[in-house]
């Protein structure tokens, strides 16, 4: 059984079909990347899984069809979605942002343990606990957005363009952390326009073009693929 399996998943905005039948699967412990250019349907795919966009077709997660379940339920089931553009709360402190990620936890001790775990990956956040999210650098905000998602102790972490707008050295750091999280047992669905970085870290990848998966393969295979090189690695 796959951890996640999309079967002929379609989604539309008004009359415009953004996803035309996506088939994709992720096994436990994998990093799978979904790459594609502007407007290809990457974010819509993640939004469909987490329940922010209505879909037709099936989304199997842990053997259960979760298609069209609302975000607070998919989150409870263990799916965390770090949105494009990070969307942290700029006026709230780092600590408050993290607490929001742990909103469903009632035990104070569990919240503290989860927060300590987040600080193991992102020591910087511990140093900046009282700083307002919006005053931090782009890289720190991305770390906060991932940290917030980790507070729910997800089984599947979905990241939407975590490298966007960040300096190359910070991008390296973010990808290292993605790799570390995966080594710690986290299954990851990584959406990227930065195909080179994504394919380096991923076990497998899918290429999406105007709402259709046009290629799939393991990371190296895709990296060596001529079509991928021309379109995404130029
Ligand atoms: N809220 C919306 N209303 C109408 N159309 C939308 C909406 N969001 C996305 N779309 C359209 O759906 C298609 C897929 O968009 P999506 O945001 O999923 O692409 P993407 O691959 O994430 O692109 P990007 O790399 O720019 O983030 C595009 O044609 C886009 O214009
Ligand atoms: Mg997007």
Tab-separated table of C-alpha atoms in Angstrom, residues 87-213:
chain	number	residue	atom	x	y	z
A	87	UNK	CA	2.318	32.460	4.797
A	88	UNK	CA	3.567	32.763	8.339
A	89	UNK	CA	1.780	35.272	10.565
A	90	UNK	CA	4.020	38.350	10.271
A	91	UNK	CA	2.735	40.145	13.364
A	92	UNK	CA	2.978	37.117	15.621
A	93	UNK	CA	6.186	35.976	17.264
A	94	UNK	CA	8.088	32.872	16.237
A	95	UNK	CA	6.729	31.110	19.307
A	96	UNK	CA	3.134	32.101	18.552
A	97	UNK	CA	3.513	30.937	14.959
A	98	UNK	CA	4.755	27.559	16.171
A	99	UNK	CA	1.933	27.291	18.697
A	100	UNK	CA	-0.558	27.771	15.891
A	101	UNK	CA	1.032	24.782	14.152
A	102	UNK	CA	0.387	22.796	17.311
A	103	UNK	CA	-3.169	24.037	17.780
A	104	UNK	CA	-4.641	20.558	17.947
A	105	UNK	CA	-2.394	19.424	20.793
A	106	UNK	CA	-3.916	19.733	24.231
A	107	UNK	CA	-1.000	18.572	26.374
A	108	UNK	CA	1.476	21.282	27.286
A	109	UNK	CA	4.264	18.745	27.606
A	110	UNK	CA	3.673	17.450	24.065
A	111	UNK	CA	3.763	20.993	22.708
A	112	UNK	CA	7.091	21.585	24.428
A	113	UNK	CA	8.526	18.326	23.124
A	114	UNK	CA	7.437	19.093	19.580
A	115	UNK	CA	8.912	22.570	19.811
A	116	UNK	CA	12.232	21.179	21.035
A	117	UNK	CA	12.204	18.814	18.071
A	118	UNK	CA	11.661	21.753	15.720
A	119	UNK	CA	14.613	23.554	17.342
A	120	UNK	CA	16.841	20.545	16.669
A	121	UNK	CA	16.296	21.137	12.973
A	122	UNK	CA	16.137	24.919	13.223
A	123	UNK	CA	18.235	26.184	16.157
A	124	UNK	CA	17.834	29.666	14.725
A	125	UNK	CA	14.157	29.664	15.639
A	126	UNK	CA	14.972	29.060	19.282
A	127	UNK	CA	17.239	32.091	19.297
A	128	UNK	CA	14.447	34.193	17.829
A	129	UNK	CA	11.471	32.946	19.806
A	130	UNK	CA	10.070	36.378	20.608
A	131	UNK	CA	10.833	38.031	17.309
A	132	UNK	CA	7.906	38.895	15.069
A	133	UNK	CA	7.743	36.529	12.093
A	134	UNK	CA	7.502	39.347	9.574
A	135	UNK	CA	10.810	40.899	10.654
A	136	UNK	CA	12.817	37.775	9.890
A	137	UNK	CA	14.730	37.052	6.677
A	138	UNK	CA	13.128	35.031	3.881
A	139	UNK	CA	15.145	31.972	4.812
A	140	UNK	CA	14.175	32.226	8.473
A	141	UNK	CA	10.532	32.644	7.524
A	142	UNK	CA	10.758	29.493	5.416
A	143	UNK	CA	12.273	27.665	8.391
A	144	UNK	CA	9.435	28.952	10.542
A	145	UNK	CA	6.852	27.813	8.014
A	146	UNK	CA	8.381	24.326	7.959
A	147	UNK	CA	8.770	24.342	11.753
A	148	UNK	CA	5.122	25.286	12.143
A	149	UNK	CA	4.143	22.358	9.933
A	150	UNK	CA	6.324	19.973	11.953
A	151	UNK	CA	4.439	20.889	15.129
A	152	UNK	CA	1.589	18.620	14.000
A	153	UNK	CA	4.068	15.710	13.667
A	154	UNK	CA	2.919	14.909	10.144
A	155	UNK	CA	3.421	11.609	8.334
A	156	UNK	CA	3.441	13.451	5.017
A	157	UNK	CA	5.070	16.846	4.671
A	158	UNK	CA	4.176	18.778	1.511
A	159	UNK	CA	6.411	21.716	0.638
A	160	UNK	CA	5.414	24.237	-2.032
A	161	UNK	CA	8.503	25.878	-3.524
A	162	UNK	CA	10.500	26.195	-0.321
A	163	UNK	CA	13.488	27.629	-2.195
A	164	UNK	CA	11.570	30.446	-3.853
A	165	UNK	CA	13.210	33.861	-3.551
A	166	UNK	CA	16.054	32.666	-1.343
A	167	UNK	CA	19.788	33.224	-1.810
A	168	UNK	CA	21.675	30.150	-3.094
A	169	UNK	CA	23.411	29.482	0.227
A	170	UNK	CA	20.081	29.516	2.080
A	171	UNK	CA	18.553	27.274	-0.576
A	172	UNK	CA	21.350	24.776	0.147
A	173	UNK	CA	20.501	24.899	3.854
A	174	UNK	CA	16.800	24.371	3.248
A	175	UNK	CA	17.471	21.368	1.015
A	176	UNK	CA	19.849	19.934	3.587
A	177	UNK	CA	17.133	20.148	6.194
A	178	UNK	CA	14.641	18.517	3.834
A	179	UNK	CA	17.129	15.683	3.444
A	180	UNK	CA	17.649	15.419	7.217
A	181	UNK	CA	13.920	15.376	7.877
A	182	UNK	CA	13.616	12.542	5.397
A	183	UNK	CA	16.446	10.606	7.019
A	184	UNK	CA	14.523	11.014	10.280
A	185	UNK	CA	11.675	9.090	8.641
A	186	UNK	CA	9.503	11.852	7.193
A	187	UNK	CA	7.823	11.267	3.838
A	188	UNK	CA	8.022	14.387	1.687
A	189	UNK	CA	6.228	15.712	-1.365
A	190	UNK	CA	8.319	18.558	-2.692
A	191	UNK	CA	7.013	20.994	-5.284
A	192	UNK	CA	9.721	22.984	-7.021
A	193	UNK	CA	10.552	25.141	-9.996
A	194	UNK	CA	14.160	24.633	-8.936
A	195	UNK	CA	14.335	21.288	-10.704
A	196	UNK	CA	18.055	20.815	-10.278
A	197	UNK	CA	18.001	21.008	-6.485
A	198	UNK	CA	14.765	19.079	-6.213
A	199	UNK	CA	15.921	16.165	-8.377
A	200	UNK	CA	19.169	15.934	-6.451
A	201	UNK	CA	17.401	15.403	-3.166
A	202	UNK	CA	14.430	13.352	-4.419
A	203	UNK	CA	14.089	9.584	-4.749
A	204	UNK	CA	11.607	10.016	-7.587
A	205	UNK	CA	10.012	12.806	-9.483
A	206	UNK	CA	7.099	13.764	-11.697
A	207	UNK	CA	7.007	16.483	-14.315
A	208	UNK	CA	3.715	18.338	-14.670
A	209	UNK	CA	2.748	20.442	-17.671
A	210	UNK	CA	-0.572	22.285	-17.954
A	211	UNK	CA	-2.326	19.948	-15.569
A	212	UNK	CA	-0.917	16.700	-16.930
A	213	UNK	CA	1.948	14.494	-15.717
